Amino acid sequence: MIAMNDNLIDTATMPKVGRQMGSNPAGVYQDKDGRRFYVKSLESPAHARNEFIAAKLYQLAGAPTLTYVRAKELNQIATEFVDLDKKHVSRLSAGERRQAQRWFGVHAWTANWDAAGFDGDNQGVVDGVVMTLDVGGALEFRAQGDPKGKAFGASVCELDSLRKNADNPHAVRLFADMSPVEINDAIAVVMRIPDASIRKVVAENRGSIALAEKMIARKADMAKRVT
């Protein structure tokens, strides 16, 4: 979810009350009302904007994420801090795995190579809902800030790589056993998103026209994969 309010998270005025929990410099910060936020400092404002757009696209598709809030520093990305019921692909029950697999098409569409996480820790459960805990590896940047370049194109090779790439073992563990029907259903989640809505979300969050058109082209490419 995205919290759309006028109160920007300003870590310069907030005490740090918790440690970094991922690969990017980060910490848990608390505001004067006792609310806690996990705030990452990324390599550039472009990388932070990229993640915020990715979160909005996940939300547009209906895929659960943490609640994103806007930060004062343009290179920061912030989410409301939550206590997880469980965290890690290996800890998901059969029913929770099916929940996670429902959003396989969204991960592929957004080129989120880190959908499962490098260590399998990017899927968690909050109040019974399985969600992606970090979408920083989606769209135009890798999780630590390197541009994907031509690897992020109009062809959605992630429909295969997230299920078969031995270099991404936790994604394979999560998605490899999906049946053709389940893959079609996951693709259908993306197919239901109107092109106009994609353009609107990207534009409202300062993304480029080229990015919006690429996401529409990727959606069209996925439609060709339905069996």
mmCIF file of C-alpha atoms in Angstrom:
data_model
loop_
_atom_site.group_PDB
_atom_site.id
_atom_site.type_symbol
_atom_site.label_atom_id
_atom_site.label_comp_id
_atom_site.label_asym_id
_atom_site.label_seq_id
_atom_site.Cartn_x
_atom_site.Cartn_y
_atom_site.Cartn_z
ATOM 1 C CA MET A 1 0.000 0.000 0.000
ATOM 2 C CA ILE A 2 0.980 3.637 -0.470
ATOM 3 C CA ALA A 3 0.217 6.182 2.209
ATOM 4 C CA MET A 4 -0.598 9.375 0.343
ATOM 5 C CA ASN A 5 -0.287 12.191 2.850
ATOM 6 C CA ASP A 6 1.507 15.506 3.158
ATOM 7 C CA ASN A 7 3.750 14.406 6.042
ATOM 8 C CA LEU A 8 7.130 13.480 4.588
ATOM 9 C CA ILE A 9 9.382 11.189 6.602
ATOM 10 C CA ASP A 10 12.375 13.256 7.740
ATOM 11 C CA THR A 11 14.994 11.051 9.367
ATOM 12 C CA ALA A 12 16.993 14.145 10.404
ATOM 13 C CA THR A 13 14.315 14.845 13.017
ATOM 14 C CA MET A 14 13.629 11.257 14.113
ATOM 15 C CA PRO A 15 15.568 8.957 16.445
ATOM 16 C CA LYS A 16 16.900 5.737 15.000
ATOM 17 C CA VAL A 17 15.480 2.850 17.018
ATOM 18 C CA GLY A 18 16.317 -0.191 14.894
ATOM 19 C CA ARG A 19 18.997 -1.627 12.660
ATOM 20 C CA GLN A 20 19.470 -2.222 8.956
ATOM 21 C CA MET A 21 17.784 -5.443 7.770
ATOM 22 C CA GLY A 22 18.688 -5.605 4.083
ATOM 23 C CA SER A 23 21.506 -4.946 1.660
ATOM 24 C CA ASN A 24 21.060 -1.159 1.517
ATOM 25 C CA PRO A 25 22.011 1.296 4.317
ATOM 26 C CA ALA A 26 18.846 1.624 6.414
ATOM 27 C CA GLY A 27 17.318 1.700 9.846
ATOM 28 C CA VAL A 28 14.085 1.883 11.802
ATOM 29 C CA TYR A 29 13.071 5.435 12.759
ATOM 30 C CA GLN A 30 10.345 6.594 15.121
ATOM 31 C CA ASP A 31 8.299 9.787 14.884
ATOM 32 C CA LYS A 32 6.948 11.908 17.745
ATOM 33 C CA ASP A 33 3.709 9.899 17.771
ATOM 34 C CA GLY A 34 5.559 6.620 18.252
ATOM 35 C CA ARG A 35 5.049 5.357 14.705
ATOM 36 C CA ARG A 36 7.990 3.436 13.294
ATOM 37 C CA PHE A 37 9.265 3.426 9.716
ATOM 38 C CA TYR A 38 11.897 1.412 7.918
ATOM 39 C CA VAL A 39 13.933 3.866 5.837
ATOM 40 C CA LYS A 40 16.499 2.893 3.205
ATOM 41 C CA SER A 41 19.099 5.243 1.743
ATOM 42 C CA LEU A 42 19.597 4.341 -1.897
ATOM 43 C CA GLU A 43 22.315 5.325 -4.346
ATOM 44 C CA SER A 44 20.269 7.985 -6.114
ATOM 45 C CA PRO A 45 16.887 9.727 -6.222
ATOM 46 C CA ALA A 46 16.281 7.853 -9.498
ATOM 47 C CA HIS A 47 16.597 4.505 -7.710
ATOM 48 C CA ALA A 48 14.231 5.616 -4.934
ATOM 49 C CA ARG A 49 11.703 6.920 -7.465
ATOM 50 C CA ASN A 50 11.985 3.632 -9.357
ATOM 51 C CA GLU A 51 11.065 1.637 -6.241
ATOM 52 C CA PHE A 52 8.149 3.923 -5.419
ATOM 53 C CA ILE A 53 6.762 3.490 -8.943
ATOM 54 C CA ALA A 54 7.232 -0.269 -8.657
ATOM 55 C CA ALA A 55 5.268 -0.276 -5.403
ATOM 56 C CA LYS A 56 2.474 1.693 -7.051
ATOM 57 C CA LEU A 57 2.348 -0.789 -9.940
ATOM 58 C CA TYR A 58 2.175 -3.685 -7.484
ATOM 59 C CA GLN A 59 -0.684 -1.912 -5.761
ATOM 60 C CA LEU A 60 -2.405 -1.296 -9.103
ATOM 61 C CA ALA A 61 -2.294 -5.033 -9.750
ATOM 62 C CA GLY A 62 -3.650 -5.782 -6.271
ATOM 63 C CA ALA A 63 -0.430 -7.401 -5.053
ATOM 64 C CA PRO A 64 0.217 -6.904 -1.307
ATOM 65 C CA THR A 65 3.254 -4.863 -0.273
ATOM 66 C CA LEU A 66 4.256 -2.927 2.788
ATOM 67 C CA THR A 67 2.798 0.586 3.113
ATOM 68 C CA TYR A 68 5.132 3.030 1.386
ATOM 69 C CA VAL A 69 5.371 6.645 2.582
ATOM 70 C CA ARG A 70 7.201 9.527 0.970
ATOM 71 C CA ALA A 71 10.529 10.661 2.401
ATOM 72 C CA LYS A 72 11.937 14.195 2.501
ATOM 73 C CA GLU A 73 15.326 13.056 1.215
ATOM 74 C CA LEU A 74 14.859 12.130 -2.440
ATOM 75 C CA ASN A 75 17.284 9.203 -2.280
ATOM 76 C CA GLN A 76 15.375 7.573 0.593
ATOM 77 C CA ILE A 77 12.515 5.094 0.493
ATOM 78 C CA ALA A 78 10.340 4.510 3.544
ATOM 79 C CA THR A 79 7.743 1.960 4.607
ATOM 80 C CA GLU A 80 5.645 1.669 7.736
ATOM 81 C CA PHE A 81 7.341 -0.796 10.071
ATOM 82 C CA VAL A 82 5.364 -3.949 10.818
ATOM 83 C CA ASP A 83 5.956 -7.040 12.914
ATOM 84 C CA LEU A 84 5.971 -10.103 10.687
ATOM 85 C CA ASP A 85 4.224 -13.360 11.537
ATOM 86 C CA LYS A 86 6.928 -15.132 9.568
ATOM 87 C CA LYS A 87 9.599 -14.327 7.010
ATOM 88 C CA HIS A 88 11.377 -16.515 4.438
ATOM 89 C CA VAL A 89 10.257 -18.607 1.499
ATOM 90 C CA SER A 90 11.178 -21.785 3.368
ATOM 91 C CA ARG A 91 8.712 -21.022 6.181
ATOM 92 C CA LEU A 92 5.618 -20.577 4.037
ATOM 93 C CA SER A 93 2.864 -23.169 4.392
ATOM 94 C CA ALA A 94 1.295 -24.773 1.319
ATOM 95 C CA GLY A 95 -1.557 -22.265 1.425
ATOM 96 C CA GLU A 96 0.834 -19.356 1.851
ATOM 97 C CA ARG A 97 2.885 -20.570 -1.099
ATOM 98 C CA ARG A 98 -0.275 -20.490 -3.226
ATOM 99 C CA GLN A 99 -0.906 -16.927 -2.047
ATOM 100 C CA ALA A 100 2.622 -15.923 -3.065
ATOM 101 C CA GLN A 101 2.332 -17.658 -6.427
ATOM 102 C CA ARG A 102 -0.785 -15.682 -7.281
ATOM 103 C CA TRP A 103 1.475 -12.644 -7.789
ATOM 104 C CA PHE A 104 4.051 -14.410 -9.943
ATOM 105 C CA GLY A 105 2.837 -12.519 -13.018
ATOM 106 C CA VAL A 106 3.289 -9.175 -11.274
ATOM 107 C CA HIS A 107 6.868 -10.074 -10.309
ATOM 108 C CA ALA A 108 7.613 -11.083 -13.897
ATOM 109 C CA TRP A 109 5.899 -8.017 -15.392
ATOM 110 C CA THR A 110 7.900 -5.635 -13.182
ATOM 111 C CA ALA A 111 11.125 -7.626 -13.698
ATOM 112 C CA ASN A 112 11.494 -8.070 -9.954
ATOM 113 C CA TRP A 113 14.421 -10.457 -9.951
ATOM 114 C CA ASP A 114 14.445 -10.251 -6.141
ATOM 115 C CA ALA A 115 10.817 -11.329 -5.737
ATOM 116 C CA ALA A 116 11.891 -14.107 -3.378
ATOM 117 C CA GLY A 117 15.037 -12.356 -2.179
ATOM 118 C CA PHE A 118 18.720 -13.216 -2.505
ATOM 119 C CA ASP A 119 18.468 -15.150 0.766
ATOM 120 C CA GLY A 120 14.793 -16.097 0.388
ATOM 121 C CA ASP A 121 13.741 -13.407 2.837
ATOM 122 C CA ASN A 122 11.712 -11.071 0.600
ATOM 123 C CA GLN A 123 8.412 -12.865 1.213
ATOM 124 C CA GLY A 124 6.745 -12.449 4.585
ATOM 125 C CA VAL A 125 3.390 -12.912 6.280
ATOM 126 C CA VAL A 126 1.508 -10.104 8.032
ATOM 127 C CA ASP A 127 -1.865 -10.918 9.616
ATOM 128 C CA GLY A 128 -2.183 -13.982 7.405
ATOM 129 C CA VAL A 129 -1.383 -12.129 4.166
ATOM 130 C CA VAL A 130 1.725 -13.104 2.195
ATOM 131 C CA MET A 131 3.427 -10.039 0.783
ATOM 132 C CA THR A 132 6.567 -8.869 -0.941
ATOM 133 C CA LEU A 133 8.645 -6.982 1.610
ATOM 134 C CA ASP A 134 10.853 -4.995 -0.769
ATOM 135 C CA VAL A 135 10.335 -4.108 -4.444
ATOM 136 C CA GLY A 136 13.660 -2.341 -4.874
ATOM 137 C CA GLY A 137 14.812 -4.927 -7.416
ATOM 138 C CA ALA A 138 11.941 -4.232 -9.818
ATOM 139 C CA LEU A 139 11.831 -2.172 -13.023
ATOM 140 C CA GLU A 140 14.976 -0.355 -14.127
ATOM 141 C CA PHE A 141 17.371 -1.036 -11.236
ATOM 142 C CA ARG A 142 18.820 -3.989 -9.407
ATOM 143 C CA ALA A 143 18.245 -4.021 -5.648
ATOM 144 C CA GLN A 144 21.607 -2.373 -4.837
ATOM 145 C CA GLY A 145 21.253 0.308 -7.501
ATOM 146 C CA ASP A 146 22.929 -0.976 -10.659
ATOM 147 C CA PRO A 147 20.873 -0.168 -13.791
ATOM 148 C CA LYS A 148 19.558 -3.244 -15.592
ATOM 149 C CA GLY A 149 19.973 -1.627 -18.993
ATOM 150 C CA LYS A 150 18.973 -3.841 -21.911
ATOM 151 C CA ALA A 151 18.136 -6.690 -19.524
ATOM 152 C CA PHE A 152 14.926 -4.785 -18.740
ATOM 153 C CA GLY A 153 13.236 -4.765 -22.115
ATOM 154 C CA ALA A 154 9.875 -5.429 -23.717
ATOM 155 C CA SER A 155 10.273 -9.211 -23.508
ATOM 156 C CA VAL A 156 9.256 -10.720 -20.153
ATOM 157 C CA CYS A 157 11.916 -13.409 -19.853
ATOM 158 C CA GLU A 158 11.222 -13.452 -16.104
ATOM 159 C CA LEU A 159 8.257 -15.763 -16.773
ATOM 160 C CA ASP A 160 10.955 -18.380 -17.316
ATOM 161 C CA SER A 161 13.905 -17.154 -15.279
ATOM 162 C CA LEU A 162 11.998 -16.773 -12.003
ATOM 163 C CA ARG A 163 11.028 -20.444 -12.288
ATOM 164 C CA LYS A 164 14.182 -21.959 -13.768
ATOM 165 C CA ASN A 165 17.307 -19.869 -13.154
ATOM 166 C CA ALA A 166 19.624 -21.830 -10.872
ATOM 167 C CA ASP A 167 21.307 -18.573 -9.862
ATOM 168 C CA ASN A 168 18.013 -17.485 -8.252
ATOM 169 C CA PRO A 169 17.342 -20.585 -6.130
ATOM 170 C CA HIS A 170 14.731 -19.140 -3.765
ATOM 171 C CA ALA A 171 12.602 -17.866 -6.645
ATOM 172 C CA VAL A 172 12.865 -21.306 -8.238
ATOM 173 C CA ARG A 173 11.882 -22.885 -4.940
ATOM 174 C CA LEU A 174 8.795 -20.676 -4.784
ATOM 175 C CA PHE A 175 7.622 -20.680 -8.404
ATOM 176 C CA ALA A 176 9.041 -23.740 -10.217
ATOM 177 C CA ASP A 177 6.157 -26.075 -9.398
ATOM 178 C CA MET A 178 3.416 -23.785 -10.756
ATOM 179 C CA SER A 179 1.169 -25.542 -13.269
ATOM 180 C CA PRO A 180 0.356 -24.054 -16.710
ATOM 181 C CA VAL A 181 -3.099 -23.134 -15.398
ATOM 182 C CA GLU A 182 -1.613 -21.349 -12.371
ATOM 183 C CA ILE A 183 0.828 -19.470 -14.615
ATOM 184 C CA ASN A 184 -2.034 -18.411 -16.894
ATOM 185 C CA ASP A 185 -4.001 -17.208 -13.878
ATOM 186 C CA ALA A 186 -0.989 -15.205 -12.663
ATOM 187 C CA ILE A 187 -0.580 -13.618 -16.096
ATOM 188 C CA ALA A 188 -4.290 -12.757 -16.128
ATOM 189 C CA VAL A 189 -3.770 -10.579 -13.044
ATOM 190 C CA VAL A 190 -1.576 -8.307 -15.167
ATOM 191 C CA MET A 191 -3.801 -8.536 -18.246
ATOM 192 C CA ARG A 192 -6.667 -6.978 -16.286
ATOM 193 C CA ILE A 193 -4.746 -3.733 -15.708
ATOM 194 C CA PRO A 194 -5.879 -1.025 -18.164
ATOM 195 C CA ASP A 195 -3.138 0.631 -20.206
ATOM 196 C CA ALA A 196 -4.488 4.037 -19.194
ATOM 197 C CA SER A 197 -4.040 3.154 -15.520
ATOM 198 C CA ILE A 198 -0.414 2.169 -16.112
ATOM 199 C CA ARG A 199 0.291 5.480 -17.830
ATOM 200 C CA LYS A 200 -1.448 7.380 -15.013
ATOM 201 C CA VAL A 201 0.469 5.680 -12.201
ATOM 202 C CA VAL A 202 3.848 6.155 -13.876
ATOM 203 C CA ALA A 203 3.163 9.802 -14.713
ATOM 204 C CA GLU A 204 1.812 10.664 -11.252
ATOM 205 C CA ASN A 205 5.010 9.364 -9.692
ATOM 206 C CA ARG A 206 7.396 11.210 -12.000
ATOM 207 C CA GLY A 207 8.216 8.264 -14.207
ATOM 208 C CA SER A 208 8.951 8.639 -17.896
ATOM 209 C CA ILE A 209 6.620 8.095 -20.817
ATOM 210 C CA ALA A 210 9.141 5.530 -22.063
ATOM 211 C CA LEU A 211 8.778 3.512 -18.855
ATOM 212 C CA ALA A 212 4.984 3.535 -19.093
ATOM 213 C CA GLU A 213 5.086 2.373 -22.713
ATOM 214 C CA LYS A 214 7.600 -0.339 -21.841
ATOM 215 C CA MET A 215 5.297 -1.662 -19.106
ATOM 216 C CA ILE A 216 2.419 -1.744 -21.585
ATOM 217 C CA ALA A 217 4.626 -3.563 -24.100
ATOM 218 C CA ARG A 218 5.657 -6.054 -21.426
ATOM 219 C CA LYS A 219 2.014 -6.676 -20.615
ATOM 220 C CA ALA A 220 1.335 -7.371 -24.300
ATOM 221 C CA ASP A 221 4.298 -9.741 -24.425
ATOM 222 C CA MET A 222 2.903 -11.679 -21.463
ATOM 223 C CA ALA A 223 -0.419 -12.085 -23.241
ATOM 224 C CA LYS A 224 1.380 -14.050 -25.957
ATOM 225 C CA ARG A 225 2.537 -16.556 -23.348
ATOM 226 C CA VAL A 226 -0.949 -17.659 -22.306
ATOM 227 C CA THR A 227 -1.461 -21.298 -23.270
#
